[in-house]
Tab-separated table of C-alpha atoms and ligand atoms in Angstrom:
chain	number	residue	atom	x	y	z
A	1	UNK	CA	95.137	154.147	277.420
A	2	UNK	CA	92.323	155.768	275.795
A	3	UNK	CA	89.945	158.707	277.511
A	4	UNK	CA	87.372	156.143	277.552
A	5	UNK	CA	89.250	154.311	279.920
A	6	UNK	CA	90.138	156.835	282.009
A	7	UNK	CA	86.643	157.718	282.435
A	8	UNK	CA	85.450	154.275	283.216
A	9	UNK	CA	87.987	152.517	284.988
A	10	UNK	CA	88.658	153.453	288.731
A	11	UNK	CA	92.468	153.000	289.054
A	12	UNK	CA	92.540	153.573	293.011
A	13	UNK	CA	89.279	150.881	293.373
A	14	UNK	CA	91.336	148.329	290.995
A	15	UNK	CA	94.259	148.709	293.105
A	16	UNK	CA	92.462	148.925	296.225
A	17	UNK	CA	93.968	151.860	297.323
A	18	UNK	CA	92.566	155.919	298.811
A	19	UNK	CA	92.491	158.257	295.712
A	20	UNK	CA	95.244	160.929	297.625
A	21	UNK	CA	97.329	156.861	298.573
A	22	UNK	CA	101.377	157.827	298.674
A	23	UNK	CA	103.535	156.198	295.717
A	24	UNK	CA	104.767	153.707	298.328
A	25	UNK	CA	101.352	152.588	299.259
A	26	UNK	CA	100.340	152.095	295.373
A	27	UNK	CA	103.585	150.282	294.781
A	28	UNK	CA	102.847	147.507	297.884
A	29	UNK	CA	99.124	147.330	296.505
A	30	UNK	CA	100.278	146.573	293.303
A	31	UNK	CA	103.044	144.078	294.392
A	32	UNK	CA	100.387	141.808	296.188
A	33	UNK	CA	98.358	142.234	293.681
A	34	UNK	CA	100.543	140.854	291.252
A	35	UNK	CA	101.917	138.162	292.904
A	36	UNK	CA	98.573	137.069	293.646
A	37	UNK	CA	97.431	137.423	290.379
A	38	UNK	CA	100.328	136.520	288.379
A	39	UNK	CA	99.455	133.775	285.127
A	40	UNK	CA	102.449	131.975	286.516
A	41	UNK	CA	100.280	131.155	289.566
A	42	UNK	CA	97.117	131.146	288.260
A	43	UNK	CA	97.292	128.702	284.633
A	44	UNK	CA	94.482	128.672	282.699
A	45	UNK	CA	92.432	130.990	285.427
A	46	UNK	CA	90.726	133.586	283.048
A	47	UNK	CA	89.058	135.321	286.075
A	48	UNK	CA	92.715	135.848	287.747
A	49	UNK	CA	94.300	137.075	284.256
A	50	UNK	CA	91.738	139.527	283.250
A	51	UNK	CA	92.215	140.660	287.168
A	52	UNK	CA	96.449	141.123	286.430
A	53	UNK	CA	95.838	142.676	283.480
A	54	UNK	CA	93.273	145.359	285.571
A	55	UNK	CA	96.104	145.406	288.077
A	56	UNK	CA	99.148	146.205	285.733
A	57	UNK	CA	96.755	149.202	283.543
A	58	UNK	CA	96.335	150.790	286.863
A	59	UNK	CA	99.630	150.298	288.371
A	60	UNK	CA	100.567	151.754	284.764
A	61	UNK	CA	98.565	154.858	285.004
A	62	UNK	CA	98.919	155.815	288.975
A	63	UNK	CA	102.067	154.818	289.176
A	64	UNK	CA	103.292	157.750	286.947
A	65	UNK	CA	102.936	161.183	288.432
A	66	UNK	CA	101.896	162.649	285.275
A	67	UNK	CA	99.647	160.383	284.164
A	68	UNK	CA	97.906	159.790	287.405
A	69	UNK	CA	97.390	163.985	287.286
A	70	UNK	CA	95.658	163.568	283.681
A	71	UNK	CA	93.710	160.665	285.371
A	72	UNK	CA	92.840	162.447	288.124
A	73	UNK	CA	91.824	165.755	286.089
A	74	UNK	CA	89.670	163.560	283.386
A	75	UNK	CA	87.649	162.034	286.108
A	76	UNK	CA	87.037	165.156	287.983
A	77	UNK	CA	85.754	166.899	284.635
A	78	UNK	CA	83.551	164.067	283.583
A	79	UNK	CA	82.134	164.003	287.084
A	80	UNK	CA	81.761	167.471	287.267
A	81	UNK	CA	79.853	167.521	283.733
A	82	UNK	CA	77.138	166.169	281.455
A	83	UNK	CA	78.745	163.228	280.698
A	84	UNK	CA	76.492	160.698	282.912
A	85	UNK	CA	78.536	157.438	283.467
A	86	UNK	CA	76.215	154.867	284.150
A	87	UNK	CA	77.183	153.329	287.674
A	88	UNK	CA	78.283	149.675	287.785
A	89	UNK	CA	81.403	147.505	289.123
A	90	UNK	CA	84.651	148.704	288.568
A	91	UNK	CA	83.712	152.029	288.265
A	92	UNK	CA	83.927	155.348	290.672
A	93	UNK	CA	80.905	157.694	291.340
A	94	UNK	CA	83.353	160.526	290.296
A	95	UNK	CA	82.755	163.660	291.185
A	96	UNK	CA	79.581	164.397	292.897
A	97	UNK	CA	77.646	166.173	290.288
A	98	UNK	CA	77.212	170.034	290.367
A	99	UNK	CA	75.610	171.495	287.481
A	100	UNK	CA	79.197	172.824	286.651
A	101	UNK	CA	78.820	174.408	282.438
A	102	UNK	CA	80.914	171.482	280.800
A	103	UNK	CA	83.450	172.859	278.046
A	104	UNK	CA	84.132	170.217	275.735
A	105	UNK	CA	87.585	172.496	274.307
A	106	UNK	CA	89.170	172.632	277.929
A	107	UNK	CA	88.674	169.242	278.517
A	108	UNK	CA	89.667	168.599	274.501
A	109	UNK	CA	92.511	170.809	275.361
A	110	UNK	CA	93.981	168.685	278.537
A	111	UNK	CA	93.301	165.337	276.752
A	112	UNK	CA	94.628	166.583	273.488
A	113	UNK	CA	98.292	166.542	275.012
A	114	UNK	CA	98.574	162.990	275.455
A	115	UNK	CA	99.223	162.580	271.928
A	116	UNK	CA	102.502	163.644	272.039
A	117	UNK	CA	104.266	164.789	268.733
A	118	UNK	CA	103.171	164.151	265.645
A	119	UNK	CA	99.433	165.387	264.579
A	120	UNK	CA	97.414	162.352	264.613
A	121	UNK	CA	97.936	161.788	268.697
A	122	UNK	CA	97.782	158.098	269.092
A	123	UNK	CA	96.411	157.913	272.479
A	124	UNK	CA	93.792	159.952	273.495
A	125	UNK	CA	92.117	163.113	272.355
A	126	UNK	CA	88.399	164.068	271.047
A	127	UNK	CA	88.727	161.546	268.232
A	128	UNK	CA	88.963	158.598	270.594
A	129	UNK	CA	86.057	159.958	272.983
A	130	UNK	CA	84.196	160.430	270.735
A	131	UNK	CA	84.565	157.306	268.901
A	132	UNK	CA	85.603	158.709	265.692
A	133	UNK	CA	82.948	160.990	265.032
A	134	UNK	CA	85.175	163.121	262.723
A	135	UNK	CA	86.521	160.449	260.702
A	136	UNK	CA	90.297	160.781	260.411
A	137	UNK	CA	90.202	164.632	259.882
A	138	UNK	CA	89.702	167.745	262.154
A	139	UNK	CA	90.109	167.971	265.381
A	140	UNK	CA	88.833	170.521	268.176
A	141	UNK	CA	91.377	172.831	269.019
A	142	UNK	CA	91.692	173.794	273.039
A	143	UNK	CA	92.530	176.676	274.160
A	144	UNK	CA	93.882	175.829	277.759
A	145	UNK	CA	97.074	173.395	276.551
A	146	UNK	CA	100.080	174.640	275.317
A	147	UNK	CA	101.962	172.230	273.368
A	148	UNK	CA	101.854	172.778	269.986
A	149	UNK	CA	100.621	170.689	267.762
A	150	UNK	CA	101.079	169.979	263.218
A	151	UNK	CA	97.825	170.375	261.774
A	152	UNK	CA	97.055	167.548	259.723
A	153	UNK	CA	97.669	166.348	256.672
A	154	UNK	CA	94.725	167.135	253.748
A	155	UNK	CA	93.958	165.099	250.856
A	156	UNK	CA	93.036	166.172	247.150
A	157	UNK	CA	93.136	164.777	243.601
A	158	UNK	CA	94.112	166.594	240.245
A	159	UNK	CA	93.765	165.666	236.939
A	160	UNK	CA	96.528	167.622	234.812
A	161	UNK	CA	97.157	167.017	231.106
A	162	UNK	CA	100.158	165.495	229.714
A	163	UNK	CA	101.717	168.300	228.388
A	164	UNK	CA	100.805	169.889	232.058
A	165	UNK	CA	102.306	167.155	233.704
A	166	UNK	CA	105.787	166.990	231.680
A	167	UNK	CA	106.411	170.741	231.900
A	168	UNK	CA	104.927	171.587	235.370
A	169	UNK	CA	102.092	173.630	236.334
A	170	UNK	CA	100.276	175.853	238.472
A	171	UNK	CA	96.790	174.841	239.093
A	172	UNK	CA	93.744	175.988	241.213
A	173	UNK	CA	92.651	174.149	243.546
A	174	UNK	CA	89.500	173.668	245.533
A	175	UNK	CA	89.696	171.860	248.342
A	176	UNK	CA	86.505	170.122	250.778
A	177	UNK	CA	87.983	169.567	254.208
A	178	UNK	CA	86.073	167.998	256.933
A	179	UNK	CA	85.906	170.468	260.369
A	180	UNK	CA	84.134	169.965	263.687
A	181	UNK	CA	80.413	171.572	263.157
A	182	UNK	CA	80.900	175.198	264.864
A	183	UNK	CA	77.676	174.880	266.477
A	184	UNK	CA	78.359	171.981	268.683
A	185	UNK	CA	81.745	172.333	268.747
A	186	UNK	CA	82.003	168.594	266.805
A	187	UNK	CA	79.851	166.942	269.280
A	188	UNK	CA	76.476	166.517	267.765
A	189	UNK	CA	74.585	167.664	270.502
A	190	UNK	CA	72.389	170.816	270.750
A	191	UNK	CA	73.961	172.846	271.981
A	192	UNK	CA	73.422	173.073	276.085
A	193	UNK	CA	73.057	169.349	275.755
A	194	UNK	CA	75.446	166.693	275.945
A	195	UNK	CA	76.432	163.114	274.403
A	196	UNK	CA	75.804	160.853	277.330
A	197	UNK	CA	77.549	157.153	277.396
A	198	UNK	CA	76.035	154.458	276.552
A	199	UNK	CA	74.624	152.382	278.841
A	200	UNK	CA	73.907	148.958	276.399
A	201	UNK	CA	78.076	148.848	275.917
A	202	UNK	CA	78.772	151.249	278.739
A	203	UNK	CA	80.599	153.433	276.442
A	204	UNK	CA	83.084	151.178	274.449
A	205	UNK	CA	81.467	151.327	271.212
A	206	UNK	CA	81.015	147.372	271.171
A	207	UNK	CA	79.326	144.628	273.008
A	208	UNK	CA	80.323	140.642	273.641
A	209	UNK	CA	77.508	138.191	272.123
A	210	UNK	CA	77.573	134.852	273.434
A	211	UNK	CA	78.084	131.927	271.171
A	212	UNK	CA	77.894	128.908	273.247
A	213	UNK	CA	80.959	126.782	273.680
A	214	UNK	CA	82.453	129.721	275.736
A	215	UNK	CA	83.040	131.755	272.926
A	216	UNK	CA	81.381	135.401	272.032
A	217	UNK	CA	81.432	137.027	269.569
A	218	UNK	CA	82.609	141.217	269.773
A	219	UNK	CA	80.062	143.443	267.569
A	220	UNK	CA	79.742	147.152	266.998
A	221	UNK	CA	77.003	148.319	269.555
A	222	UNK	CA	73.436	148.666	267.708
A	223	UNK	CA	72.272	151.343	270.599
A	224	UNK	CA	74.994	153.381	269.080
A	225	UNK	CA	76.201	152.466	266.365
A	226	UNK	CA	79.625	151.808	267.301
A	227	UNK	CA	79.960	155.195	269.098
A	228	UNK	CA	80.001	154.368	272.446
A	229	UNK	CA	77.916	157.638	272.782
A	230	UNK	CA	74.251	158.605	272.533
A	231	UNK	CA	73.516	161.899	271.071
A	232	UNK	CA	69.125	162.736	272.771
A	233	UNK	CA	69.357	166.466	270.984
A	234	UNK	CA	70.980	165.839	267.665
A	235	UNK	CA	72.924	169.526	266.754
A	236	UNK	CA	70.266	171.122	264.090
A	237	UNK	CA	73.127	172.213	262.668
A	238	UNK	CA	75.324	169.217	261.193
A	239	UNK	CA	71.938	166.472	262.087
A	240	UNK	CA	73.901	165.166	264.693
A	241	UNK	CA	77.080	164.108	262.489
A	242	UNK	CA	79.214	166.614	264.681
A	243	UNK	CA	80.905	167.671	261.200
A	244	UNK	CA	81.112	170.292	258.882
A	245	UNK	CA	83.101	170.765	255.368
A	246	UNK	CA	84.592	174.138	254.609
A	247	UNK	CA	85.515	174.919	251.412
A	248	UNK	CA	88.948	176.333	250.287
A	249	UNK	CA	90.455	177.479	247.390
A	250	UNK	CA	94.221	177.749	246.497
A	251	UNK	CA	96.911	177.278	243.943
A	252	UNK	CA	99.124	174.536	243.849
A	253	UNK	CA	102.263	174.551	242.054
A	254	UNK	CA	102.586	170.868	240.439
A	255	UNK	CA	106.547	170.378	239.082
A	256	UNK	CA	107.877	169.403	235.911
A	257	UNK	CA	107.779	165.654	234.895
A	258	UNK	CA	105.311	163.854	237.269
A	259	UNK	CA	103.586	161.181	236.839
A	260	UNK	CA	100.060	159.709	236.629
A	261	UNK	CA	99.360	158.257	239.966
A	262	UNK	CA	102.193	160.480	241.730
A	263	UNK	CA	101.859	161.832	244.926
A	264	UNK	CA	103.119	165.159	245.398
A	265	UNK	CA	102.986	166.812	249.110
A	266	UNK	CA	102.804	170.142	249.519
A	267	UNK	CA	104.275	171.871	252.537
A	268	UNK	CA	102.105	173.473	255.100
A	269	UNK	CA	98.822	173.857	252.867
A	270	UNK	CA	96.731	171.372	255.215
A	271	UNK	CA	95.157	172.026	257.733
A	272	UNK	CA	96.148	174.814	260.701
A	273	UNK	CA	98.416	173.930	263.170
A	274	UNK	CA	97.355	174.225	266.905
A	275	UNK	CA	98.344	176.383	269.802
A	276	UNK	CA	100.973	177.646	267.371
A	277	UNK	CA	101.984	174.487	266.052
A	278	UNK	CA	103.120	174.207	261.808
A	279	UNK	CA	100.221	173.792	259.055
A	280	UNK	CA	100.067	170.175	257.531
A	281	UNK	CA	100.619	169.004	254.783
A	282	UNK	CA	98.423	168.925	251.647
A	283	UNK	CA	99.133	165.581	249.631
A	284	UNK	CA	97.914	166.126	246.168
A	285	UNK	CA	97.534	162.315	244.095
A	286	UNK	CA	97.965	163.541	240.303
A	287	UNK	CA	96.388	162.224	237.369
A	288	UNK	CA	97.859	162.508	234.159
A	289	UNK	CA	95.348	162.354	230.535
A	290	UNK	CA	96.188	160.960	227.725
A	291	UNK	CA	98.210	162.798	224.938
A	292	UNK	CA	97.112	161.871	221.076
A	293	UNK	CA	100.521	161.703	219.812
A	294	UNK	CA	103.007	161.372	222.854
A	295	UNK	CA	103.754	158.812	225.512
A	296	UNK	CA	106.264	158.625	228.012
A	297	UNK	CA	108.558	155.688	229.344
A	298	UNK	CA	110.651	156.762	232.179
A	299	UNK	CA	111.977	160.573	231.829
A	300	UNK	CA	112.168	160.093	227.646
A	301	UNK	CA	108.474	161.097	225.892
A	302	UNK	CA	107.511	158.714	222.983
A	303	UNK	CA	106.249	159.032	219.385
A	304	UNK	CA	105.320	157.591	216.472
A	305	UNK	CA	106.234	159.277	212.896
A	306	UNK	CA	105.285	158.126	209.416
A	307	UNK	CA	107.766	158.145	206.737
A	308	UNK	CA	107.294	157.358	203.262
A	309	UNK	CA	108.924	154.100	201.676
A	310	UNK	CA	111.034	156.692	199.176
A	311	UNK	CA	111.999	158.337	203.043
A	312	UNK	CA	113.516	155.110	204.626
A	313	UNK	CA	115.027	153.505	201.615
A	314	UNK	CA	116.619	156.688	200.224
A	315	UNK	CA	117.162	158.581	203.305
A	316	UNK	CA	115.375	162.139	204.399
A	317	UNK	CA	115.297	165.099	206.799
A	318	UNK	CA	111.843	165.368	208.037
A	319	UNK	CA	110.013	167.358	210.716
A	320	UNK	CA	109.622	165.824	214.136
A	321	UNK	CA	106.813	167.197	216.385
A	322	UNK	CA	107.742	168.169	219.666
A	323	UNK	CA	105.570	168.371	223.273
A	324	UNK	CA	106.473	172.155	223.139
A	325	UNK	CA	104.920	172.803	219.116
A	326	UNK	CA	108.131	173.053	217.779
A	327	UNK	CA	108.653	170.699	215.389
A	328	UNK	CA	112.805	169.605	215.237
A	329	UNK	CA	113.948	168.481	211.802
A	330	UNK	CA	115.119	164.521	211.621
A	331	UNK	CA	117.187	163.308	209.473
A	332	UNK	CA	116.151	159.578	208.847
A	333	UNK	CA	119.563	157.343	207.418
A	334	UNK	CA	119.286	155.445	204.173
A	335	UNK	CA	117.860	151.781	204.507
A	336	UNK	CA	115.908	152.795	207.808
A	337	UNK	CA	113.902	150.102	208.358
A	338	UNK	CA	110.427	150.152	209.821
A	339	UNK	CA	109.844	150.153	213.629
A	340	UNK	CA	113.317	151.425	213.717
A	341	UNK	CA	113.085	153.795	217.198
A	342	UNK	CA	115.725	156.875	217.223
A	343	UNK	CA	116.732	159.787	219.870
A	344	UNK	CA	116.466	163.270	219.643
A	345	UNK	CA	118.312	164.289	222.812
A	346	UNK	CA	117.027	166.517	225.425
A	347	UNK	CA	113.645	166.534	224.163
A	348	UNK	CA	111.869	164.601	226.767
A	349	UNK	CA	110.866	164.679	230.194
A	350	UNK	CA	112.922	167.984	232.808
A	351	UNK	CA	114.773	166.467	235.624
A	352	UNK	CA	115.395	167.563	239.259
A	353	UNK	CA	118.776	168.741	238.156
A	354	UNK	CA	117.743	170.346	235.147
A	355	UNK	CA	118.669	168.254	232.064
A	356	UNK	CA	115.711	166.443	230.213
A	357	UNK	CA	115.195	163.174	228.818
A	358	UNK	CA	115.108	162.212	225.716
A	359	UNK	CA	112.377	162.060	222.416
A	360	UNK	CA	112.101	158.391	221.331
A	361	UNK	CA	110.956	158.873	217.411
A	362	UNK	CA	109.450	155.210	216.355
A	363	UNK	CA	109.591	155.483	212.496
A	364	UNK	CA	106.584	153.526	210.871
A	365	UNK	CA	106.879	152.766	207.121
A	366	UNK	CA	103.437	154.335	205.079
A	367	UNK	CA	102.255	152.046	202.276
A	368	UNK	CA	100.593	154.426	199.798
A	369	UNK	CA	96.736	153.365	199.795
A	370	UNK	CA	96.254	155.178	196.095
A	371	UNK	CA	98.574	155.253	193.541
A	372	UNK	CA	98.343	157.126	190.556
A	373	UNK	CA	99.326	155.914	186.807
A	374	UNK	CA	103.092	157.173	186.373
A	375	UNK	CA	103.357	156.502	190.279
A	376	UNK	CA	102.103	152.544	189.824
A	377	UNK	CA	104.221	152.344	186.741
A	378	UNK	CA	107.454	153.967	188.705
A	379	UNK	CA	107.269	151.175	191.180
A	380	UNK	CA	106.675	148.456	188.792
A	381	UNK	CA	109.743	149.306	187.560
A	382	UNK	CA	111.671	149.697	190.755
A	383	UNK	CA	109.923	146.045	191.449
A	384	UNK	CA	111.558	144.624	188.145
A	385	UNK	CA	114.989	146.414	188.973
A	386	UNK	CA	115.324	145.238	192.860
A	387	UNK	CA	117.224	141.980	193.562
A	388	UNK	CA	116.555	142.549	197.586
A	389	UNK	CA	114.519	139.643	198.817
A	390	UNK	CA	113.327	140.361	202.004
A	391	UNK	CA	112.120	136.994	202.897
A	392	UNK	CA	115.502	135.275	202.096
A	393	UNK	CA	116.549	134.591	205.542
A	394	UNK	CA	113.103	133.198	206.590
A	395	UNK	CA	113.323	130.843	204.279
A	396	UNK	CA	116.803	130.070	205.189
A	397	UNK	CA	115.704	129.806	208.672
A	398	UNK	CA	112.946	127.189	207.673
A	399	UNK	CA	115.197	125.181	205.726
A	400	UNK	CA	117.441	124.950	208.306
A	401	UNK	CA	115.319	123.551	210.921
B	1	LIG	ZN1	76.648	170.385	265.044
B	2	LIG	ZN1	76.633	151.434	272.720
């Protein structure tokens, strides 16, 4: 049940039953109601479902003490203020109109607890009323509920660099977050005006186009736009948007070993909580640059070294460069062949429980591009000594097949 409904729909009228009507009454209205209505007894009578369906919301609403007080307390507001609900079938007169100040946070306040737990109150609040003029973001707080509520959940991006994002850092932060304009309170009306309901849709934001053929088409309301408000006096604050952003700045601590694309949430850094309810959460998506020498696959880092053919065929110790600058030495076997990939333990990626990855060293065989005399001449000879033919088993395999 959204507010819109509740300020629309006239329960008692649907039900055919007096607004102050005992729980016994509403329960025999809603029987015969039912029964007479019922798609059991009615097939293929559209008139008679969309009446049990009327039936059953109201029965729904009325029929729960708590609810029916909300109901009652929304309607009473709304008649009492700005909020000028065209007159038509199916709907009250509501309250007869005083020029009673209307204060969008009390109401906000009393609608506001019908979303329950969790921040983003499915049902109800200023974000349905107003037809999502805040986007998914802030919401007015009120000051006459009580229950508590999370504040929600922000949104930001970082871009950390790979040696950043292996080791962990701590990183400013500035963050844009979308808040009800102060002037208007998030409604986009001058202030002493008021958003007043739309009388092309009556309010729901979308209206049925006939196609012919007994079909119709739903579309977002053009009077509106899809608000199911019209703002006369735009705010001169926000244009009309009902929206502000308010900057903040704060330091995030990003830890060891994430990865590009990660989502890291951070406890309690979005937005407040209300009437004394926790912060939100701020959900940080990282992105991770590119490192000239290093990759990573999993929790081990990656790199590429050079050796010399003299290196793999004779065996060496070489240095090894390491994420940190500290170059480990390596000590490369005899006969290494090219391409061969080797470990150096615990130089990788931390882990939650403290150990680290490993260092995957690819070794890459260099070719000399110049070669001097007595160099040429030294492998000339090592050509004319060497009985290794390294294409034997290819042509083996050819033979063979
Ligand atoms: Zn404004
Ligand atoms: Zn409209």
């Amino acid at each position: 049940m959204s507010t819109r409904d509740y300020i629309e729909k006239d329960y008692y009228k649907a039900l055919g039953v007096a607004k102050d009507a005992s729980q016994a009454d509403i329960k025999k209205a809603y029987r015969k109601l039912a029964r007479k209505y019922h798609p059991d007894a009615n097939t293929a009578d559209a008139k008679a479902e969309e009446r049990f369906k009327e039936v059953s919301e109201a029965y729904d609403v009325i029929s729960d003490a708590s609810k029916r007080k909300e109901y009652d307390e929304a309607r009473t507001l709304f008649g009492a203020g700005g909020f000028r609900v065209p007159s038509g079938p199916g709907r009250g007169a509501g309250g007869a109109g005083g020029n009673a100040t209307f204060d969008l946070n009390d109401l906000l306040g009393q609608m506001g607890q019908r979303g329950g737990g969790g921040g983003t109150g499915g049902g109800g609040g200023l974000g349905d009323l107003l037809g999502g003029l805040f986007g998914g973001g802030g919401r007015g707080g009120g000051r006459s509920a009580q229950v508590p509520r999370k504040g929600t959940d922000l949104e930001a991006e970082l871009t950390l660099g790979f040696a950043d994002s292996v080791e962990g850092v701590t990183s400013p932060l500035r963050l844009t977050m979308p808040a009800p304009c102060t002037t208007c309170m998030g409604t986009g009306a001058k202030p002493g005006t008021t958003p007043r309901v739309c009388p092309e849709c009556s309010g729901t934001g979308h209206v049925s186009r006939g196609a012919g053929g007994g079909f119709a088409f739903d579309e977002p309301c053009r009077e509106c736009r899809g608000q199911g408000l019209i703002i006369d006096d735009p705010c001169p604050t926000c244009a009309g948007t009902g929206r502000s952003f308010s900057e903040r700045s704060l330091t995030v601590r990003i830890p060891p070993g994430v990865r590009d694309g990660q989502r890291i949430r951070i406890k309690g850094k979005g937005g407040a909580g209300e009437r004394g309810g926790p912060a939100g959460d701020l959900v940080v998506t990282v992105h991770v640059g590119r490192h000239p020498i290093f990759g990573r696959t999993g929790d081990n880092l990656t790199v590429t070294v050079p050796v010399t053919f003299p290196e793999a065929a004779l065996g060496a110790t070489i240095p090894v460069p390491t994420l940190n600058g500290t170059p480990v030495s390596f000590k490369v076997p005899p006969g290494t062949p090219g391409g061969r990939t080797m470990r150096v333990r615990g130089k990788g990626v931390p882990r939650k429980d403290g150990t680290r990855g490993d260092l995957l060293v690819t070794l890459e065989v260099a070719v000399p591009q110049k070669l001097s005399g007595k160099a040429k001449d030294a492998l000339e000879t090592f050509a004319a000594q060497a009985s290794e033919d390294p294409r034997e088993r290819l042509r083996e395999a050819a033979g063979s097949a």
